[in-house]
């Protein structure tokens, strides 16, 4: 698979371009048809190529859809490992970017966080509360002004929402989660680095024991 990806890059192939035939790929890389077919199967799974009868392999870009499929599938059963991995990633972004948060923070950012937290407390169902909770964290990441990070969170939304819904089934989002968010907002507003990191780290990891 890596050799075919290198071929795509070296020949500057773009979406819509055809790859060499299976036979040509076998000859170019001195490998068997089974190896080439397995590489194509993997590239297809990653959303990089489309293989059609009598047409062959064509370059596509369905990587975003494949990522959505991956994270949607993970919501079927969220394990402790999945929880730890996702929350660990979020810690790297939301907790460890504290200096950039403080540098970029505006009154509009604080207002958006307050609005999201209020919406969560006013929600009538766990699902509505989780959507508002996700909105709070999207607003938090938005302070960093990085479109790529926001896109990553959009991709991970199904599994993050799954974590939030399970957590809210074990604690009252109108009090516990609301208060945790408010502590983050207060620390941000005061540019209190230690309390910001403590409050957010506690918030992100508090539900670990609810996952088996």
mmCIF file with all atom_site columns, C-alpha atoms in Angstrom:
data_model
loop_
_atom_site.group_PDB
_atom_site.id
_atom_site.type_symbol
_atom_site.label_atom_id
_atom_site.label_alt_id
_atom_site.label_comp_id
_atom_site.label_asym_id
_atom_site.label_entity_id
_atom_site.label_seq_id
_atom_site.pdbx_PDB_ins_code
_atom_site.Cartn_x
_atom_site.Cartn_y
_atom_site.Cartn_z
_atom_site.occupancy
_atom_site.B_iso_or_equiv
_atom_site.pdbx_formal_charge
_atom_site.auth_seq_id
_atom_site.auth_comp_id
_atom_site.auth_asym_id
_atom_site.auth_atom_id
_atom_site.pdbx_PDB_model_num
ATOM 1   C CA . UNK A 1 1   ? 0.000   0.000   0.000   1.00 0.00 ? 1   UNK A CA 1
ATOM 2   C CA . UNK A 1 2   ? 2.795   2.420   0.855   1.00 0.00 ? 2   UNK A CA 1
ATOM 3   C CA . UNK A 1 3   ? 4.361   1.922   -2.567  1.00 0.00 ? 3   UNK A CA 1
ATOM 4   C CA . UNK A 1 4   ? 1.101   2.801   -4.313  1.00 0.00 ? 4   UNK A CA 1
ATOM 5   C CA . UNK A 1 5   ? 0.654   5.884   -2.119  1.00 0.00 ? 5   UNK A CA 1
ATOM 6   C CA . UNK A 1 6   ? 4.212   6.911   -3.050  1.00 0.00 ? 6   UNK A CA 1
ATOM 7   C CA . UNK A 1 7   ? 3.333   6.380   -6.714  1.00 0.00 ? 7   UNK A CA 1
ATOM 8   C CA . UNK A 1 8   ? 0.301   8.657   -6.369  1.00 0.00 ? 8   UNK A CA 1
ATOM 9   C CA . UNK A 1 9   ? 2.482   11.362  -4.805  1.00 0.00 ? 9   UNK A CA 1
ATOM 10  C CA . UNK A 1 10  ? 5.444   11.038  -7.183  1.00 0.00 ? 10  UNK A CA 1
ATOM 11  C CA . UNK A 1 11  ? 3.304   11.179  -10.325 1.00 0.00 ? 11  UNK A CA 1
ATOM 12  C CA . UNK A 1 12  ? 1.137   13.978  -8.909  1.00 0.00 ? 12  UNK A CA 1
ATOM 13  C CA . UNK A 1 13  ? -2.032  11.996  -9.475  1.00 0.00 ? 13  UNK A CA 1
ATOM 14  C CA . UNK A 1 14  ? -5.203  13.794  -8.413  1.00 0.00 ? 14  UNK A CA 1
ATOM 15  C CA . UNK A 1 15  ? -8.862  12.980  -7.813  1.00 0.00 ? 15  UNK A CA 1
ATOM 16  C CA . UNK A 1 16  ? -10.343 11.449  -10.954 1.00 0.00 ? 16  UNK A CA 1
ATOM 17  C CA . UNK A 1 17  ? -7.037  10.143  -12.329 1.00 0.00 ? 17  UNK A CA 1
ATOM 18  C CA . UNK A 1 18  ? -6.654  6.426   -13.041 1.00 0.00 ? 18  UNK A CA 1
ATOM 19  C CA . UNK A 1 19  ? -4.025  4.253   -11.427 1.00 0.00 ? 19  UNK A CA 1
ATOM 20  C CA . UNK A 1 20  ? -1.995  1.816   -13.529 1.00 0.00 ? 20  UNK A CA 1
ATOM 21  C CA . UNK A 1 21  ? -3.654  -1.532  -14.111 1.00 0.00 ? 21  UNK A CA 1
ATOM 22  C CA . UNK A 1 22  ? -3.269  -4.404  -11.685 1.00 0.00 ? 22  UNK A CA 1
ATOM 23  C CA . UNK A 1 23  ? -0.848  -6.114  -14.084 1.00 0.00 ? 23  UNK A CA 1
ATOM 24  C CA . UNK A 1 24  ? 1.252   -2.963  -14.456 1.00 0.00 ? 24  UNK A CA 1
ATOM 25  C CA . UNK A 1 25  ? 1.431   -2.509  -10.699 1.00 0.00 ? 25  UNK A CA 1
ATOM 26  C CA . UNK A 1 26  ? 2.562   -6.108  -10.271 1.00 0.00 ? 26  UNK A CA 1
ATOM 27  C CA . UNK A 1 27  ? 5.345   -5.569  -12.810 1.00 0.00 ? 27  UNK A CA 1
ATOM 28  C CA . UNK A 1 28  ? 6.376   -2.183  -11.420 1.00 0.00 ? 28  UNK A CA 1
ATOM 29  C CA . UNK A 1 29  ? 6.685   -3.406  -7.842  1.00 0.00 ? 29  UNK A CA 1
ATOM 30  C CA . UNK A 1 30  ? 7.696   -7.004  -8.655  1.00 0.00 ? 30  UNK A CA 1
ATOM 31  C CA . UNK A 1 31  ? 4.930   -8.416  -6.536  1.00 0.00 ? 31  UNK A CA 1
ATOM 32  C CA . UNK A 1 32  ? 1.980   -10.787 -6.795  1.00 0.00 ? 32  UNK A CA 1
ATOM 33  C CA . UNK A 1 33  ? -1.578  -9.966  -7.792  1.00 0.00 ? 33  UNK A CA 1
ATOM 34  C CA . UNK A 1 34  ? -2.771  -10.944 -4.312  1.00 0.00 ? 34  UNK A CA 1
ATOM 35  C CA . UNK A 1 35  ? -0.472  -8.338  -2.762  1.00 0.00 ? 35  UNK A CA 1
ATOM 36  C CA . UNK A 1 36  ? -1.678  -5.627  -5.157  1.00 0.00 ? 36  UNK A CA 1
ATOM 37  C CA . UNK A 1 37  ? -5.316  -6.560  -4.554  1.00 0.00 ? 37  UNK A CA 1
ATOM 38  C CA . UNK A 1 38  ? -4.825  -6.396  -0.772  1.00 0.00 ? 38  UNK A CA 1
ATOM 39  C CA . UNK A 1 39  ? -3.195  -2.956  -1.136  1.00 0.00 ? 39  UNK A CA 1
ATOM 40  C CA . UNK A 1 40  ? -6.142  -1.795  -3.252  1.00 0.00 ? 40  UNK A CA 1
ATOM 41  C CA . UNK A 1 41  ? -8.578  -3.169  -0.684  1.00 0.00 ? 41  UNK A CA 1
ATOM 42  C CA . UNK A 1 42  ? -6.872  -1.131  2.041   1.00 0.00 ? 42  UNK A CA 1
ATOM 43  C CA . UNK A 1 43  ? -6.760  2.036   -0.068  1.00 0.00 ? 43  UNK A CA 1
ATOM 44  C CA . UNK A 1 44  ? -10.441 1.577   -0.828  1.00 0.00 ? 44  UNK A CA 1
ATOM 45  C CA . UNK A 1 45  ? -11.184 1.178   2.890   1.00 0.00 ? 45  UNK A CA 1
ATOM 46  C CA . UNK A 1 46  ? -9.324  4.419   3.583   1.00 0.00 ? 46  UNK A CA 1
ATOM 47  C CA . UNK A 1 47  ? -11.357 6.206   0.917   1.00 0.00 ? 47  UNK A CA 1
ATOM 48  C CA . UNK A 1 48  ? -8.380  6.883   -1.377  1.00 0.00 ? 48  UNK A CA 1
ATOM 49  C CA . UNK A 1 49  ? -9.317  4.819   -4.438  1.00 0.00 ? 49  UNK A CA 1
ATOM 50  C CA . UNK A 1 50  ? -12.431 3.428   -6.085  1.00 0.00 ? 50  UNK A CA 1
ATOM 51  C CA . UNK A 1 51  ? -12.181 0.157   -7.994  1.00 0.00 ? 51  UNK A CA 1
ATOM 52  C CA . UNK A 1 52  ? -14.798 -0.590  -10.657 1.00 0.00 ? 52  UNK A CA 1
ATOM 53  C CA . UNK A 1 53  ? -15.103 -3.550  -13.040 1.00 0.00 ? 53  UNK A CA 1
ATOM 54  C CA . UNK A 1 54  ? -13.703 -2.847  -16.536 1.00 0.00 ? 54  UNK A CA 1
ATOM 55  C CA . UNK A 1 55  ? -12.605 0.610   -15.377 1.00 0.00 ? 55  UNK A CA 1
ATOM 56  C CA . UNK A 1 56  ? -9.927  -0.157  -12.827 1.00 0.00 ? 56  UNK A CA 1
ATOM 57  C CA . UNK A 1 57  ? -8.781  1.971   -9.895  1.00 0.00 ? 57  UNK A CA 1
ATOM 58  C CA . UNK A 1 58  ? -9.517  5.689   -9.810  1.00 0.00 ? 58  UNK A CA 1
ATOM 59  C CA . UNK A 1 59  ? -8.256  8.248   -7.289  1.00 0.00 ? 59  UNK A CA 1
ATOM 60  C CA . UNK A 1 60  ? -11.006 9.575   -5.015  1.00 0.00 ? 60  UNK A CA 1
ATOM 61  C CA . UNK A 1 61  ? -11.056 11.432  -1.690  1.00 0.00 ? 61  UNK A CA 1
ATOM 62  C CA . UNK A 1 62  ? -13.563 9.898   0.693   1.00 0.00 ? 62  UNK A CA 1
ATOM 63  C CA . UNK A 1 63  ? -11.195 9.987   3.661   1.00 0.00 ? 63  UNK A CA 1
ATOM 64  C CA . UNK A 1 64  ? -13.498 12.230  5.674   1.00 0.00 ? 64  UNK A CA 1
ATOM 65  C CA . UNK A 1 65  ? -16.438 9.859   5.196   1.00 0.00 ? 65  UNK A CA 1
ATOM 66  C CA . UNK A 1 66  ? -14.293 6.916   6.270   1.00 0.00 ? 66  UNK A CA 1
ATOM 67  C CA . UNK A 1 67  ? -13.256 8.800   9.398   1.00 0.00 ? 67  UNK A CA 1
ATOM 68  C CA . UNK A 1 68  ? -16.905 9.507   10.192  1.00 0.00 ? 68  UNK A CA 1
ATOM 69  C CA . UNK A 1 69  ? -17.683 5.814   9.726   1.00 0.00 ? 69  UNK A CA 1
ATOM 70  C CA . UNK A 1 70  ? -14.851 4.847   12.060  1.00 0.00 ? 70  UNK A CA 1
ATOM 71  C CA . UNK A 1 71  ? -15.935 7.101   14.914  1.00 0.00 ? 71  UNK A CA 1
ATOM 72  C CA . UNK A 1 72  ? -19.633 6.329   14.403  1.00 0.00 ? 72  UNK A CA 1
ATOM 73  C CA . UNK A 1 73  ? -18.826 2.628   14.707  1.00 0.00 ? 73  UNK A CA 1
ATOM 74  C CA . UNK A 1 74  ? -16.925 3.235   17.927  1.00 0.00 ? 74  UNK A CA 1
ATOM 75  C CA . UNK A 1 75  ? -20.072 4.614   19.567  1.00 0.00 ? 75  UNK A CA 1
ATOM 76  C CA . UNK A 1 76  ? -21.618 1.129   19.521  1.00 0.00 ? 76  UNK A CA 1
ATOM 77  C CA . UNK A 1 77  ? -19.605 0.275   22.626  1.00 0.00 ? 77  UNK A CA 1
ATOM 78  C CA . UNK A 1 78  ? -17.255 2.761   24.220  1.00 0.00 ? 78  UNK A CA 1
ATOM 79  C CA . UNK A 1 79  ? -14.649 0.938   26.266  1.00 0.00 ? 79  UNK A CA 1
ATOM 80  C CA . UNK A 1 80  ? -12.344 2.312   28.950  1.00 0.00 ? 80  UNK A CA 1
ATOM 81  C CA . UNK A 1 81  ? -9.570  2.253   26.331  1.00 0.00 ? 81  UNK A CA 1
ATOM 82  C CA . UNK A 1 82  ? -11.627 4.326   23.887  1.00 0.00 ? 82  UNK A CA 1
ATOM 83  C CA . UNK A 1 83  ? -12.541 6.739   26.675  1.00 0.00 ? 83  UNK A CA 1
ATOM 84  C CA . UNK A 1 84  ? -8.914  7.088   27.758  1.00 0.00 ? 84  UNK A CA 1
ATOM 85  C CA . UNK A 1 85  ? -7.713  7.605   24.171  1.00 0.00 ? 85  UNK A CA 1
ATOM 86  C CA . UNK A 1 86  ? -10.322 10.221  23.268  1.00 0.00 ? 86  UNK A CA 1
ATOM 87  C CA . UNK A 1 87  ? -10.100 12.126  26.527  1.00 0.00 ? 87  UNK A CA 1
ATOM 88  C CA . UNK A 1 88  ? -6.316  11.945  26.379  1.00 0.00 ? 88  UNK A CA 1
ATOM 89  C CA . UNK A 1 89  ? -6.386  13.536  22.938  1.00 0.00 ? 89  UNK A CA 1
ATOM 90  C CA . UNK A 1 90  ? -8.767  16.216  24.198  1.00 0.00 ? 90  UNK A CA 1
ATOM 91  C CA . UNK A 1 91  ? -6.454  16.870  27.141  1.00 0.00 ? 91  UNK A CA 1
ATOM 92  C CA . UNK A 1 92  ? -3.606  17.582  24.737  1.00 0.00 ? 92  UNK A CA 1
ATOM 93  C CA . UNK A 1 93  ? -5.754  20.127  22.900  1.00 0.00 ? 93  UNK A CA 1
ATOM 94  C CA . UNK A 1 94  ? -7.990  21.679  25.532  1.00 0.00 ? 94  UNK A CA 1
ATOM 95  C CA . UNK A 1 95  ? -5.824  21.498  28.647  1.00 0.00 ? 95  UNK A CA 1
ATOM 96  C CA . UNK A 1 96  ? -2.269  21.767  27.365  1.00 0.00 ? 96  UNK A CA 1
ATOM 97  C CA . UNK A 1 97  ? -3.020  24.671  25.003  1.00 0.00 ? 97  UNK A CA 1
ATOM 98  C CA . UNK A 1 98  ? -3.725  26.916  27.967  1.00 0.00 ? 98  UNK A CA 1
ATOM 99  C CA . UNK A 1 99  ? -1.173  29.597  27.005  1.00 0.00 ? 99  UNK A CA 1
ATOM 100 C CA . UNK A 1 100 ? -2.613  29.964  23.510  1.00 0.00 ? 100 UNK A CA 1
ATOM 101 C CA . UNK A 1 101 ? -6.099  30.040  25.044  1.00 0.00 ? 101 UNK A CA 1
ATOM 102 C CA . UNK A 1 102 ? -5.153  32.966  27.241  1.00 0.00 ? 102 UNK A CA 1
ATOM 103 C CA . UNK A 1 103 ? -3.436  34.791  24.367  1.00 0.00 ? 103 UNK A CA 1
ATOM 104 C CA . UNK A 1 104 ? -6.488  34.533  22.096  1.00 0.00 ? 104 UNK A CA 1
ATOM 105 C CA . UNK A 1 105 ? -9.284  34.861  24.654  1.00 0.00 ? 105 UNK A CA 1
ATOM 106 C CA . UNK A 1 106 ? -11.893 37.593  24.072  1.00 0.00 ? 106 UNK A CA 1
ATOM 107 C CA . UNK A 1 107 ? -15.138 38.607  25.731  1.00 0.00 ? 107 UNK A CA 1
ATOM 108 C CA . UNK A 1 108 ? -17.003 37.028  22.811  1.00 0.00 ? 108 UNK A CA 1
ATOM 109 C CA . UNK A 1 109 ? -15.355 33.680  23.563  1.00 0.00 ? 109 UNK A CA 1
ATOM 110 C CA . UNK A 1 110 ? -16.427 33.867  27.197  1.00 0.00 ? 110 UNK A CA 1
ATOM 111 C CA . UNK A 1 111 ? -19.966 34.801  26.158  1.00 0.00 ? 111 UNK A CA 1
ATOM 112 C CA . UNK A 1 112 ? -20.152 31.770  23.844  1.00 0.00 ? 112 UNK A CA 1
ATOM 113 C CA . UNK A 1 113 ? -18.985 29.461  26.625  1.00 0.00 ? 113 UNK A CA 1
ATOM 114 C CA . UNK A 1 114 ? -21.517 30.903  29.057  1.00 0.00 ? 114 UNK A CA 1
ATOM 115 C CA . UNK A 1 115 ? -24.316 30.522  26.489  1.00 0.00 ? 115 UNK A CA 1
ATOM 116 C CA . UNK A 1 116 ? -23.431 26.881  25.816  1.00 0.00 ? 116 UNK A CA 1
ATOM 117 C CA . UNK A 1 117 ? -23.264 26.070  29.514  1.00 0.00 ? 117 UNK A CA 1
ATOM 118 C CA . UNK A 1 118 ? -26.627 27.755  30.148  1.00 0.00 ? 118 UNK A CA 1
ATOM 119 C CA . UNK A 1 119 ? -28.158 25.803  27.244  1.00 0.00 ? 119 UNK A CA 1
ATOM 120 C CA . UNK A 1 120 ? -26.875 22.570  28.732  1.00 0.00 ? 120 UNK A CA 1
ATOM 121 C CA . UNK A 1 121 ? -28.421 23.301  32.142  1.00 0.00 ? 121 UNK A CA 1
ATOM 122 C CA . UNK A 1 122 ? -31.732 24.167  30.446  1.00 0.00 ? 122 UNK A CA 1
ATOM 123 C CA . UNK A 1 123 ? -31.812 20.987  28.350  1.00 0.00 ? 123 UNK A CA 1
ATOM 124 C CA . UNK A 1 124 ? -34.706 18.594  28.885  1.00 0.00 ? 124 UNK A CA 1
ATOM 125 C CA . UNK A 1 125 ? -32.966 15.383  27.868  1.00 0.00 ? 125 UNK A CA 1
ATOM 126 C CA . UNK A 1 126 ? -29.519 13.824  28.118  1.00 0.00 ? 126 UNK A CA 1
ATOM 127 C CA . UNK A 1 127 ? -29.215 14.006  24.330  1.00 0.00 ? 127 UNK A CA 1
ATOM 128 C CA . UNK A 1 128 ? -29.967 17.751  24.263  1.00 0.00 ? 128 UNK A CA 1
ATOM 129 C CA . UNK A 1 129 ? -27.582 18.334  27.163  1.00 0.00 ? 129 UNK A CA 1
ATOM 130 C CA . UNK A 1 130 ? -24.819 16.405  25.398  1.00 0.00 ? 130 UNK A CA 1
ATOM 131 C CA . UNK A 1 131 ? -25.237 18.497  22.245  1.00 0.00 ? 131 UNK A CA 1
ATOM 132 C CA . UNK A 1 132 ? -24.906 21.659  24.350  1.00 0.00 ? 132 UNK A CA 1
ATOM 133 C CA . UNK A 1 133 ? -21.933 20.146  26.192  1.00 0.00 ? 133 UNK A CA 1
ATOM 134 C CA . UNK A 1 134 ? -20.260 19.447  22.850  1.00 0.00 ? 134 UNK A CA 1
ATOM 135 C CA . UNK A 1 135 ? -21.027 23.038  21.858  1.00 0.00 ? 135 UNK A CA 1
ATOM 136 C CA . UNK A 1 136 ? -19.236 24.221  24.993  1.00 0.00 ? 136 UNK A CA 1
ATOM 137 C CA . UNK A 1 137 ? -16.086 22.319  24.082  1.00 0.00 ? 137 UNK A CA 1
ATOM 138 C CA . UNK A 1 138 ? -16.245 23.390  20.436  1.00 0.00 ? 138 UNK A CA 1
ATOM 139 C CA . UNK A 1 139 ? -16.395 26.991  21.690  1.00 0.00 ? 139 UNK A CA 1
ATOM 140 C CA . UNK A 1 140 ? -13.405 26.264  23.908  1.00 0.00 ? 140 UNK A CA 1
ATOM 141 C CA . UNK A 1 141 ? -11.370 24.810  21.039  1.00 0.00 ? 141 UNK A CA 1
ATOM 142 C CA . UNK A 1 142 ? -12.534 27.699  18.865  1.00 0.00 ? 142 UNK A CA 1
ATOM 143 C CA . UNK A 1 143 ? -10.503 30.058  21.051  1.00 0.00 ? 143 UNK A CA 1
ATOM 144 C CA . UNK A 1 144 ? -7.383  28.540  19.455  1.00 0.00 ? 144 UNK A CA 1
ATOM 145 C CA . UNK A 1 145 ? -8.541  29.791  16.024  1.00 0.00 ? 145 UNK A CA 1
ATOM 146 C CA . UNK A 1 146 ? -7.404  26.633  14.260  1.00 0.00 ? 146 UNK A CA 1
ATOM 147 C CA . UNK A 1 147 ? -9.717  25.283  11.562  1.00 0.00 ? 147 UNK A CA 1
ATOM 148 C CA . UNK A 1 148 ? -7.958  21.893  11.437  1.00 0.00 ? 148 UNK A CA 1
ATOM 149 C CA . UNK A 1 149 ? -8.618  21.258  15.137  1.00 0.00 ? 149 UNK A CA 1
ATOM 150 C CA . UNK A 1 150 ? -12.289 22.182  14.760  1.00 0.00 ? 150 UNK A CA 1
ATOM 151 C CA . UNK A 1 151 ? -12.558 19.758  11.837  1.00 0.00 ? 151 UNK A CA 1
ATOM 152 C CA . UNK A 1 152 ? -11.019 16.981  13.943  1.00 0.00 ? 152 UNK A CA 1
ATOM 153 C CA . UNK A 1 153 ? -13.575 17.595  16.669  1.00 0.00 ? 153 UNK A CA 1
ATOM 154 C CA . UNK A 1 154 ? -16.353 17.518  14.078  1.00 0.00 ? 154 UNK A CA 1
ATOM 155 C CA . UNK A 1 155 ? -15.101 14.132  12.908  1.00 0.00 ? 155 UNK A CA 1
ATOM 156 C CA . UNK A 1 156 ? -14.910 12.821  16.476  1.00 0.00 ? 156 UNK A CA 1
ATOM 157 C CA . UNK A 1 157 ? -18.306 14.218  17.464  1.00 0.00 ? 157 UNK A CA 1
ATOM 158 C CA . UNK A 1 158 ? -20.196 10.873  17.483  1.00 0.00 ? 158 UNK A CA 1
ATOM 159 C CA . UNK A 1 159 ? -17.837 9.211   19.939  1.00 0.00 ? 159 UNK A CA 1
ATOM 160 C CA . UNK A 1 160 ? -17.460 12.367  22.069  1.00 0.00 ? 160 UNK A CA 1
ATOM 161 C CA . UNK A 1 161 ? -21.252 12.652  22.262  1.00 0.00 ? 161 UNK A CA 1
ATOM 162 C CA . UNK A 1 162 ? -21.398 8.974   23.247  1.00 0.00 ? 162 UNK A CA 1
ATOM 163 C CA . UNK A 1 163 ? -18.975 9.630   26.111  1.00 0.00 ? 163 UNK A CA 1
ATOM 164 C CA . UNK A 1 164 ? -20.980 12.669  27.210  1.00 0.00 ? 164 UNK A CA 1
ATOM 165 C CA . UNK A 1 165 ? -24.308 10.837  27.140  1.00 0.00 ? 165 UNK A CA 1
ATOM 166 C CA . UNK A 1 166 ? -22.987 7.978   29.232  1.00 0.00 ? 166 UNK A CA 1
ATOM 167 C CA . UNK A 1 167 ? -21.423 10.395  31.707  1.00 0.00 ? 167 UNK A CA 1
ATOM 168 C CA . UNK A 1 168 ? -24.682 12.327  32.053  1.00 0.00 ? 168 UNK A CA 1
ATOM 169 C CA . UNK A 1 169 ? -26.532 9.123   32.848  1.00 0.00 ? 169 UNK A CA 1
ATOM 170 C CA . UNK A 1 170 ? -24.398 8.907   36.013  1.00 0.00 ? 170 UNK A CA 1
ATOM 171 C CA . UNK A 1 171 ? -24.338 12.550  37.151  1.00 0.00 ? 171 UNK A CA 1
ATOM 172 C CA . UNK A 1 172 ? -26.744 15.494  37.028  1.00 0.00 ? 172 UNK A CA 1
ATOM 173 C CA . UNK A 1 173 ? -25.742 17.723  34.121  1.00 0.00 ? 173 UNK A CA 1
ATOM 174 C CA . UNK A 1 174 ? -27.803 20.585  35.579  1.00 0.00 ? 174 UNK A CA 1
ATOM 175 C CA . UNK A 1 175 ? -25.525 20.738  38.611  1.00 0.00 ? 175 UNK A CA 1
ATOM 176 C CA . UNK A 1 176 ? -22.337 18.676  38.389  1.00 0.00 ? 176 UNK A CA 1
ATOM 177 C CA . UNK A 1 177 ? -21.443 19.205  34.722  1.00 0.00 ? 177 UNK A CA 1
ATOM 178 C CA . UNK A 1 178 ? -22.667 22.810  34.795  1.00 0.00 ? 178 UNK A CA 1
ATOM 179 C CA . UNK A 1 179 ? -20.485 23.572  37.806  1.00 0.00 ? 179 UNK A CA 1
ATOM 180 C CA . UNK A 1 180 ? -17.459 21.896  36.203  1.00 0.00 ? 180 UNK A CA 1
ATOM 181 C CA . UNK A 1 181 ? -17.894 24.050  33.081  1.00 0.00 ? 181 UNK A CA 1
ATOM 182 C CA . UNK A 1 182 ? -18.353 27.164  35.182  1.00 0.00 ? 182 UNK A CA 1
ATOM 183 C CA . UNK A 1 183 ? -15.085 26.487  36.987  1.00 0.00 ? 183 UNK A CA 1
ATOM 184 C CA . UNK A 1 184 ? -13.342 26.349  33.606  1.00 0.00 ? 184 UNK A CA 1
ATOM 185 C CA . UNK A 1 185 ? -14.960 29.633  32.528  1.00 0.00 ? 185 UNK A CA 1
ATOM 186 C CA . UNK A 1 186 ? -14.017 31.347  35.800  1.00 0.00 ? 186 UNK A CA 1
ATOM 187 C CA . UNK A 1 187 ? -10.386 30.226  35.512  1.00 0.00 ? 187 UNK A CA 1
ATOM 188 C CA . UNK A 1 188 ? -10.223 31.349  31.874  1.00 0.00 ? 188 UNK A CA 1
ATOM 189 C CA . UNK A 1 189 ? -11.685 34.723  32.718  1.00 0.00 ? 189 UNK A CA 1
ATOM 190 C CA . UNK A 1 190 ? -9.143  35.187  35.521  1.00 0.00 ? 190 UNK A CA 1
ATOM 191 C CA . UNK A 1 191 ? -6.247  33.884  33.362  1.00 0.00 ? 191 UNK A CA 1
ATOM 192 C CA . UNK A 1 192 ? -5.606  31.443  36.181  1.00 0.00 ? 192 UNK A CA 1
ATOM 193 C CA . UNK A 1 193 ? -3.516  28.761  34.527  1.00 0.00 ? 193 UNK A CA 1
ATOM 194 C CA . UNK A 1 194 ? -3.331  26.294  37.421  1.00 0.00 ? 194 UNK A CA 1
ATOM 195 C CA . UNK A 1 195 ? -7.054  26.331  38.173  1.00 0.00 ? 195 UNK A CA 1
ATOM 196 C CA . UNK A 1 196 ? -7.941  26.191  34.473  1.00 0.00 ? 196 UNK A CA 1
ATOM 197 C CA . UNK A 1 197 ? -5.872  23.072  33.885  1.00 0.00 ? 197 UNK A CA 1
ATOM 198 C CA . UNK A 1 198 ? -7.035  21.436  37.100  1.00 0.00 ? 198 UNK A CA 1
ATOM 199 C CA . UNK A 1 199 ? -10.727 22.155  36.464  1.00 0.00 ? 199 UNK A CA 1
ATOM 200 C CA . UNK A 1 200 ? -10.671 20.980  32.859  1.00 0.00 ? 200 UNK A CA 1
ATOM 201 C CA . UNK A 1 201 ? -8.541  17.887  33.506  1.00 0.00 ? 201 UNK A CA 1
ATOM 202 C CA . UNK A 1 202 ? -10.903 16.887  36.314  1.00 0.00 ? 202 UNK A CA 1
ATOM 203 C CA . UNK A 1 203 ? -13.901 17.444  34.038  1.00 0.00 ? 203 UNK A CA 1
ATOM 204 C CA . UNK A 1 204 ? -12.466 15.349  31.200  1.00 0.00 ? 204 UNK A CA 1
ATOM 205 C CA . UNK A 1 205 ? -11.441 12.372  33.344  1.00 0.00 ? 205 UNK A CA 1
ATOM 206 C CA . UNK A 1 206 ? -14.152 12.215  35.993  1.00 0.00 ? 206 UNK A CA 1
ATOM 207 C CA . UNK A 1 207 ? -16.206 9.667   34.072  1.00 0.00 ? 207 UNK A CA 1
ATOM 208 C CA . UNK A 1 208 ? -13.444 7.094   33.589  1.00 0.00 ? 208 UNK A CA 1
ATOM 209 C CA . UNK A 1 209 ? -14.859 4.615   36.093  1.00 0.00 ? 209 UNK A CA 1
ATOM 210 C CA . UNK A 1 210 ? -18.235 4.543   34.315  1.00 0.00 ? 210 UNK A CA 1
ATOM 211 C CA . UNK A 1 211 ? -16.682 2.744   31.322  1.00 0.00 ? 211 UNK A CA 1
ATOM 212 C CA . UNK A 1 212 ? -15.955 -0.976  31.514  1.00 0.00 ? 212 UNK A CA 1
#
